[in-house]
Amino acid sequence: MFEKINAYAKRCLAFGAGDLDYFNSLLQHKFQPKKTFLLQEGEICQFEAYILKGCIRTYHIDQSGVEVTLQFAVEDWWVSDITSFQEQKPSLVYIETLEDCELLLLTPENKEKLLARVPGFERMFRLMVQRNLAQLQERLFRTISTTAVEKYLDFLNRYPAIPQRVAQHYIASYLGFSPEFLSKVRRKLHNQ
Amino acid sequence: MFEKINAYAKRCLAFGAGDLDYFNSLLQHKFQPKKTFLLQEGEICQFEAYILKGCIRTYHIDQSGVEVTLQFAVEDWWVSDITSFQEQKPSLVYIETLEDCELLLLTPENKEKLLARVPGFERMFRLMVQRNLAQLQERLFRTISTTAVEKYLDFLNRYPAIPQRVAQHYIASYLGFSPEFLSKVRRKLHNQ
């Protein structure tokens, strides 16, 4: 059960077996059914979740009721609302399973225990957040500056596994499109 | 010279005097004149810069030549292209001073030395990146889902010190507006 997550950790730092055993002992194994919430707006996020199996969507609902999809995550990714988790303040996002999921969860208390005993894990979490930041930064460039067709092609290029696994209207909401507009973009591409 | 940056570090972790002295010994003090580049697209970022004094803009130029402003930074902030810095790959952004700046720079080599000798600094850098991520995430929500007037009011609310210090067309480029469109938004607000 811990093979994949330990491989993930070891890509960040050469942890010893004792450190990894301790890490593993702090993780909670959880099955979460399809179409259920790990987190809802207003709740305080009590987990960082490593995905062993499944697909998850993080989204925000704006003042006019429009859903903005922030992220899709699949196997070997971590999912959390790090701001809510870190500062223990109410979340602005929903985290929802799109498929049946198998997860390993780390609570804030267990994360603190881990970092106190094995400070090397600070590095893993820093690198995780850095990757998220880089990804989000590139996304912002594209959101602001590219055309609709470019945005969609870029999405297909970056997340080739996602379109087969999630509904079109979620992809529309990731791209900031209405579902009808995404259909139009896809037709346009199909006819080219 | 190191008072402010040490106060910054101590907000993240209770570092001892010896650790802070070592940290300080690794920083390079630099004056960078107004309207010059700390980094240009295609270069590999060799610094994380703590701003003692001044104002800095980070931006990206897209395929059609449009500037997208990513961030403004002032005193007590850090500036870098963390993706380029960390992975030592060519940057996608420009980092330019908008005022005369006084900086403390940390190179990748010195950062590694610091983290090897005082692993506690991993925590400071992790929290830095997390704050950046939270900020960028909120910005993305707003970029995708709010109206032009809301975007501008939100900008004024979040960065009250910036409009006095940077030219309007930079603010336009931060908001994803043309300068003409920003003028229109400001006139609309003024007439309300």
CSV table of N, CA, C and O in Angstrom, one decimal, chain A residues 60 62-64 68 70 81-83 86 92-93 111-112 115 119 122-123 125-127 129-130 132-134 136-141 143-145 150 174 176, chain B residues 60 62-64 68 70 81-83 86 92-93 111-112 115 119 122-123 125-127 129-130 132-134 136-141 143-145 150 174 176:
chain,number,residue,atom,x,y,z
A,60,HIS,N,-14.2,26.1,-7.1
A,60,HIS,CA,-14.6,27.2,-6.3
A,60,HIS,C,-16.0,27.7,-7.0
A,60,HIS,O,-16.1,27.6,-8.2
A,62,ASP,N,-18.2,31.0,-7.5
A,62,ASP,CA,-18.0,32.4,-7.3
A,62,ASP,C,-19.4,33.0,-6.9
A,62,ASP,O,-20.4,32.4,-6.8
A,63,GLN,N,-19.3,34.4,-6.7
A,63,GLN,CA,-20.5,35.1,-6.1
A,63,GLN,C,-21.8,34.9,-7.0
A,63,GLN,O,-22.9,34.9,-6.5
A,64,SER,N,-21.6,34.8,-8.3
A,64,SER,CA,-22.7,34.7,-9.2
A,64,SER,C,-23.1,33.2,-9.4
A,64,SER,O,-23.9,32.9,-10.3
A,68,VAL,N,-15.8,27.4,-10.8
A,68,VAL,CA,-14.5,27.5,-11.4
A,68,VAL,C,-13.6,26.3,-11.0
A,68,VAL,O,-13.3,26.2,-9.8
A,70,LEU,N,-10.5,24.3,-10.3
A,70,LEU,CA,-9.1,24.7,-10.1
A,70,LEU,C,-8.1,23.7,-10.5
A,70,LEU,O,-7.1,24.0,-11.0
A,81,ASP,N,-6.6,21.7,0.3
A,81,ASP,CA,-6.6,23.1,0.3
A,81,ASP,C,-5.5,23.6,1.2
A,81,ASP,O,-5.8,23.7,2.4
A,82,ILE,N,-4.3,23.9,0.7
A,82,ILE,CA,-3.2,24.1,1.6
A,82,ILE,C,-3.3,25.3,2.4
A,82,ILE,O,-2.9,25.4,3.6
A,83,THR,N,-4.0,26.3,1.9
A,83,THR,CA,-4.2,27.6,2.7
A,83,THR,C,-5.1,27.3,3.9
A,83,THR,O,-4.8,27.6,5.1
A,86,GLN,N,-3.1,24.8,6.3
A,86,GLN,CA,-2.0,25.4,7.0
A,86,GLN,C,-2.5,26.4,8.0
A,86,GLN,O,-2.0,26.4,9.2
A,92,LEU,N,-12.2,28.0,0.7
A,92,LEU,CA,-13.0,28.7,-0.4
A,92,LEU,C,-13.4,27.7,-1.4
A,92,LEU,O,-14.0,28.0,-2.4
A,93,VAL,N,-12.9,26.4,-1.3
A,93,VAL,CA,-13.1,25.4,-2.4
A,93,VAL,C,-13.9,24.2,-1.9
A,93,VAL,O,-14.1,23.9,-0.7
A,111,LYS,N,1.1,15.7,10.4
A,111,LYS,CA,2.1,16.4,9.6
A,111,LYS,C,3.1,17.1,10.5
A,111,LYS,O,4.3,17.0,10.3
A,112,GLU,N,2.6,17.8,11.6
A,112,GLU,CA,3.5,18.4,12.5
A,112,GLU,C,4.4,17.4,13.2
A,112,GLU,O,5.6,17.6,13.4
A,115,LEU,N,7.1,16.3,10.8
A,115,LEU,CA,8.1,17.4,10.5
A,115,LEU,C,9.0,17.5,11.8
A,115,LEU,O,10.2,17.8,11.6
A,119,PRO,N,12.7,16.3,10.0
A,119,PRO,CA,12.6,17.6,9.3
A,119,PRO,C,12.8,17.5,7.8
A,119,PRO,O,12.4,18.4,7.0
A,122,GLU,N,10.1,18.4,5.3
A,122,GLU,CA,9.8,19.8,4.9
A,122,GLU,C,10.1,19.9,3.4
A,122,GLU,O,9.5,20.6,2.7
A,123,ARG,N,11.2,19.3,3.0
A,123,ARG,CA,11.7,19.4,1.6
A,123,ARG,C,10.6,18.8,0.7
A,123,ARG,O,10.3,19.4,-0.3
A,125,PHE,N,7.4,18.5,1.1
A,125,PHE,CA,6.3,19.4,1.1
A,125,PHE,C,6.6,20.7,0.3
A,125,PHE,O,5.7,21.2,-0.4
A,126,ARG,N,7.8,21.2,0.5
A,126,ARG,CA,8.2,22.4,-0.2
A,126,ARG,C,8.1,22.1,-1.7
A,126,ARG,O,7.6,22.9,-2.5
A,127,LEU,N,8.7,21.0,-2.1
A,127,LEU,CA,8.8,20.7,-3.6
A,127,LEU,C,7.4,20.5,-4.1
A,127,LEU,O,7.1,20.9,-5.3
A,129,VAL,N,4.6,21.9,-3.1
A,129,VAL,CA,4.0,23.2,-3.2
A,129,VAL,C,4.6,24.0,-4.4
A,129,VAL,O,3.9,24.7,-5.2
A,130,GLN,N,5.9,23.9,-4.6
A,130,GLN,CA,6.5,24.6,-5.7
A,130,GLN,C,6.0,24.1,-7.0
A,130,GLN,O,5.8,24.9,-7.9
A,132,ASN,N,3.1,22.8,-7.6
A,132,ASN,CA,1.7,23.4,-7.7
A,132,ASN,C,1.8,24.8,-8.2
A,132,ASN,O,1.0,25.3,-9.0
A,133,LEU,N,2.7,25.6,-7.6
A,133,LEU,CA,2.8,27.0,-7.9
A,133,LEU,C,3.2,27.2,-9.4
A,133,LEU,O,2.6,28.0,-10.1
A,134,ALA,N,4.2,26.4,-9.8
A,134,ALA,CA,4.7,26.5,-11.2
A,134,ALA,C,3.5,26.2,-12.2
A,134,ALA,O,3.3,27.0,-13.2
A,136,LEU,N,0.3,26.4,-11.6
A,136,LEU,CA,-0.8,27.5,-11.5
A,136,LEU,C,-0.3,28.7,-12.2
A,136,LEU,O,-1.1,29.4,-12.9
A,137,GLN,N,0.9,29.0,-12.1
A,137,GLN,CA,1.5,30.2,-12.8
A,137,GLN,C,1.4,30.1,-14.3
A,137,GLN,O,0.9,31.0,-15.0
A,138,GLU,N,1.7,29.0,-14.8
A,138,GLU,CA,1.6,28.7,-16.3
A,138,GLU,C,0.2,28.8,-16.7
A,138,GLU,O,-0.2,29.3,-17.7
A,139,ARG,N,-0.7,28.3,-15.8
A,139,ARG,CA,-2.1,28.3,-16.1
A,139,ARG,C,-2.6,29.7,-16.2
A,139,ARG,O,-3.5,30.1,-17.1
A,140,LEU,N,-2.2,30.6,-15.3
A,140,LEU,CA,-2.6,32.0,-15.3
A,140,LEU,C,-2.2,32.7,-16.6
A,140,LEU,O,-2.9,33.4,-17.2
A,141,PHE,N,-0.9,32.4,-17.0
A,141,PHE,CA,-0.5,33.0,-18.3
A,141,PHE,C,-1.4,32.6,-19.4
A,141,PHE,O,-1.8,33.5,-20.2
A,143,THR,N,-4.6,31.5,-19.2
A,143,THR,CA,-5.9,32.0,-18.9
A,143,THR,C,-6.0,33.5,-19.4
A,143,THR,O,-7.0,33.9,-20.1
A,144,ILE,N,-5.0,34.2,-19.1
A,144,ILE,CA,-5.1,35.7,-19.5
A,144,ILE,C,-4.8,35.9,-21.0
A,144,ILE,O,-5.4,36.7,-21.6
A,145,SER,N,-3.9,35.1,-21.5
A,145,SER,CA,-3.3,35.6,-22.8
A,145,SER,C,-3.6,34.7,-24.0
A,145,SER,O,-3.3,35.1,-25.1
A,150,GLU,N,-6.6,27.7,-28.4
A,150,GLU,CA,-5.3,27.4,-27.8
A,150,GLU,C,-5.4,26.9,-26.4
A,150,GLU,O,-4.7,26.0,-26.0
A,174,TYR,N,-13.1,24.3,-16.0
A,174,TYR,CA,-11.6,24.5,-15.8
A,174,TYR,C,-11.1,25.6,-16.7
A,174,TYR,O,-10.3,26.4,-16.3
A,176,GLY,N,-12.8,28.1,-17.9
A,176,GLY,CA,-13.5,29.3,-17.8
A,176,GLY,C,-14.5,29.5,-18.9
A,176,GLY,O,-14.9,30.6,-19.3
B,60,HIS,N,5.3,38.2,-18.0
B,60,HIS,CA,5.5,37.2,-19.0
B,60,HIS,C,5.1,37.9,-20.4
B,60,HIS,O,4.1,38.7,-20.4
B,62,ASP,N,3.5,37.0,-23.9
B,62,ASP,CA,2.9,35.8,-24.6
B,62,ASP,C,3.2,35.8,-26.1
B,62,ASP,O,3.9,36.7,-26.6
B,63,GLN,N,2.8,34.8,-26.8
B,63,GLN,CA,3.1,34.6,-28.2
B,63,GLN,C,2.8,35.7,-29.1
B,63,GLN,O,3.4,36.0,-30.1
B,64,SER,N,1.7,36.4,-28.7
B,64,SER,CA,1.3,37.5,-29.6
B,64,SER,C,1.9,38.9,-29.1
B,64,SER,O,1.5,39.9,-29.6
B,68,VAL,N,1.9,40.0,-19.7
B,68,VAL,CA,1.0,39.7,-18.6
B,68,VAL,C,1.8,39.8,-17.3
B,68,VAL,O,2.8,39.2,-17.1
B,70,LEU,N,2.6,39.3,-13.7
B,70,LEU,CA,2.3,38.2,-12.8
B,70,LEU,C,2.3,38.7,-11.3
B,70,LEU,O,1.4,38.3,-10.5
B,81,ASP,N,12.0,33.5,-9.9
B,81,ASP,CA,11.2,32.6,-10.7
B,81,ASP,C,11.6,31.2,-10.1
B,81,ASP,O,12.6,30.6,-10.5
B,82,ILE,N,10.8,30.7,-9.2
B,82,ILE,CA,11.1,29.6,-8.4
B,82,ILE,C,11.3,28.3,-9.3
B,82,ILE,O,12.1,27.5,-9.0
B,83,THR,N,10.5,28.2,-10.3
B,83,THR,CA,10.6,27.1,-11.2
B,83,THR,C,12.0,27.0,-11.9
B,83,THR,O,12.7,26.0,-11.9
B,86,GLN,N,14.7,26.5,-9.1
B,86,GLN,CA,14.8,25.2,-8.6
B,86,GLN,C,15.3,24.2,-9.6
B,86,GLN,O,16.1,23.3,-9.3
B,92,LEU,N,10.5,31.7,-18.1
B,92,LEU,CA,9.5,32.2,-19.0
B,92,LEU,C,9.1,33.7,-18.7
B,92,LEU,O,8.3,34.3,-19.3
B,93,VAL,N,9.8,34.2,-17.6
B,93,VAL,CA,9.4,35.6,-17.2
B,93,VAL,C,10.5,36.6,-17.2
B,93,VAL,O,11.7,36.2,-17.3
B,111,LYS,N,21.7,28.5,-1.1
B,111,LYS,CA,20.5,28.0,-0.5
B,111,LYS,C,20.7,26.5,-0.1
B,111,LYS,O,20.3,26.1,0.9
B,112,GLU,N,21.4,25.8,-1.0
B,112,GLU,CA,21.7,24.4,-0.7
B,112,GLU,C,22.5,24.2,0.5
B,112,GLU,O,22.3,23.4,1.4
B,115,LEU,N,20.4,25.0,3.6
B,115,LEU,CA,19.5,23.9,3.9
B,115,LEU,C,20.2,22.7,4.5
B,115,LEU,O,19.7,22.0,5.3
B,119,PRO,N,18.5,22.7,8.4
B,119,PRO,CA,17.3,22.3,7.7
B,119,PRO,C,16.1,23.0,8.0
B,119,PRO,O,15.1,23.0,7.3
B,122,GLU,N,14.1,25.0,5.5
B,122,GLU,CA,13.2,24.4,4.6
B,122,GLU,C,11.8,24.9,4.9
B,122,GLU,O,11.0,25.2,4.0
B,123,ARG,N,11.5,25.1,6.2
B,123,ARG,CA,10.2,25.5,6.6
B,123,ARG,C,9.9,26.9,6.1
B,123,ARG,O,8.8,27.2,5.6
B,125,PHE,N,11.1,28.5,3.5
B,125,PHE,CA,10.9,28.5,2.1
B,125,PHE,C,9.6,27.8,1.7
B,125,PHE,O,8.9,28.2,0.8
B,126,ARG,N,9.2,26.8,2.4
B,126,ARG,CA,7.9,26.2,2.2
B,126,ARG,C,6.8,27.1,2.4
B,126,ARG,O,5.9,27.3,1.6
B,127,LEU,N,6.8,27.8,3.6
B,127,LEU,CA,5.8,28.8,3.9
B,127,LEU,C,5.7,29.9,2.9
B,127,LEU,O,4.6,30.4,2.5
B,129,VAL,N,6.5,29.8,-0.3
B,129,VAL,CA,5.9,29.2,-1.6
B,129,VAL,C,4.4,29.0,-1.4
B,129,VAL,O,3.6,29.3,-2.2
B,130,GLN,N,4.0,28.6,-0.2
B,130,GLN,CA,2.6,28.4,0.1
B,130,GLN,C,1.8,29.7,0.0
B,130,GLN,O,0.7,29.7,-0.5
B,132,ASN,N,2.6,32.3,-1.7
B,132,ASN,CA,2.5,32.6,-3.1
B,132,ASN,C,1.5,31.8,-3.8
B,132,ASN,O,0.7,32.3,-4.6
B,133,LEU,N,1.4,30.5,-3.5
B,133,LEU,CA,0.4,29.7,-4.1
B,133,LEU,C,-1.0,30.1,-3.7
B,133,LEU,O,-1.9,30.2,-4.6
B,134,ALA,N,-1.2,30.4,-2.5
B,134,ALA,CA,-2.6,30.8,-2.0
B,134,ALA,C,-3.0,32.1,-2.8
B,134,ALA,O,-4.1,32.3,-3.2
B,136,LEU,N,-1.9,33.3,-5.6
B,136,LEU,CA,-2.1,33.0,-7.1
B,136,LEU,C,-3.4,32.3,-7.3
B,136,LEU,O,-4.1,32.6,-8.3
B,137,GLN,N,-3.8,31.4,-6.4
B,137,GLN,CA,-5.0,30.7,-6.5
B,137,GLN,C,-6.2,31.6,-6.4
B,137,GLN,O,-7.1,31.6,-7.3
B,138,GLU,N,-6.2,32.5,-5.5
B,138,GLU,CA,-7.2,33.5,-5.3
B,138,GLU,C,-7.3,34.4,-6.5
B,138,GLU,O,-8.4,34.8,-7.0
B,139,ARG,N,-6.1,34.7,-7.1
B,139,ARG,CA,-6.1,35.6,-8.3
B,139,ARG,C,-6.7,34.9,-9.5
B,139,ARG,O,-7.5,35.5,-10.2
B,140,LEU,N,-6.5,33.6,-9.6
B,140,LEU,CA,-7.1,32.8,-10.7
B,140,LEU,C,-8.6,32.8,-10.6
B,140,LEU,O,-9.3,33.0,-11.6
B,141,PHE,N,-9.1,32.6,-9.4
B,141,PHE,CA,-10.6,32.6,-9.2
B,141,PHE,C,-11.1,33.9,-9.7
B,141,PHE,O,-12.1,34.0,-10.4
B,143,THR,N,-9.7,36.1,-11.8
B,143,THR,CA,-9.4,36.3,-13.2
B,143,THR,C,-10.5,35.6,-14.0
B,143,THR,O,-11.0,36.2,-15.0
B,144,ILE,N,-10.9,34.4,-13.6
B,144,ILE,CA,-11.8,33.7,-14.4
B,144,ILE,C,-13.3,34.2,-14.1
B,144,ILE,O,-14.1,34.2,-15.0
B,145,SER,N,-13.6,34.6,-12.9
B,145,SER,CA,-15.0,34.6,-12.6
B,145,SER,C,-15.5,36.0,-12.2
B,145,SER,O,-16.8,36.1,-12.1
B,150,GLU,N,-15.1,44.6,-10.7
B,150,GLU,CA,-14.8,43.9,-9.5
B,150,GLU,C,-13.3,43.6,-9.4
B,150,GLU,O,-12.7,43.6,-8.4
B,174,TYR,N,-1.5,43.5,-15.4
B,174,TYR,CA,-1.8,42.6,-14.3
B,174,TYR,C,-3.2,42.1,-14.3
B,174,TYR,O,-3.5,40.9,-14.1
B,176,GLY,N,-5.1,41.8,-17.0
B,176,GLY,CA,-5.4,41.3,-18.3
B,176,GLY,C,-6.3,42.2,-19.1
B,176,GLY,O,-7.0,41.8,-20.0
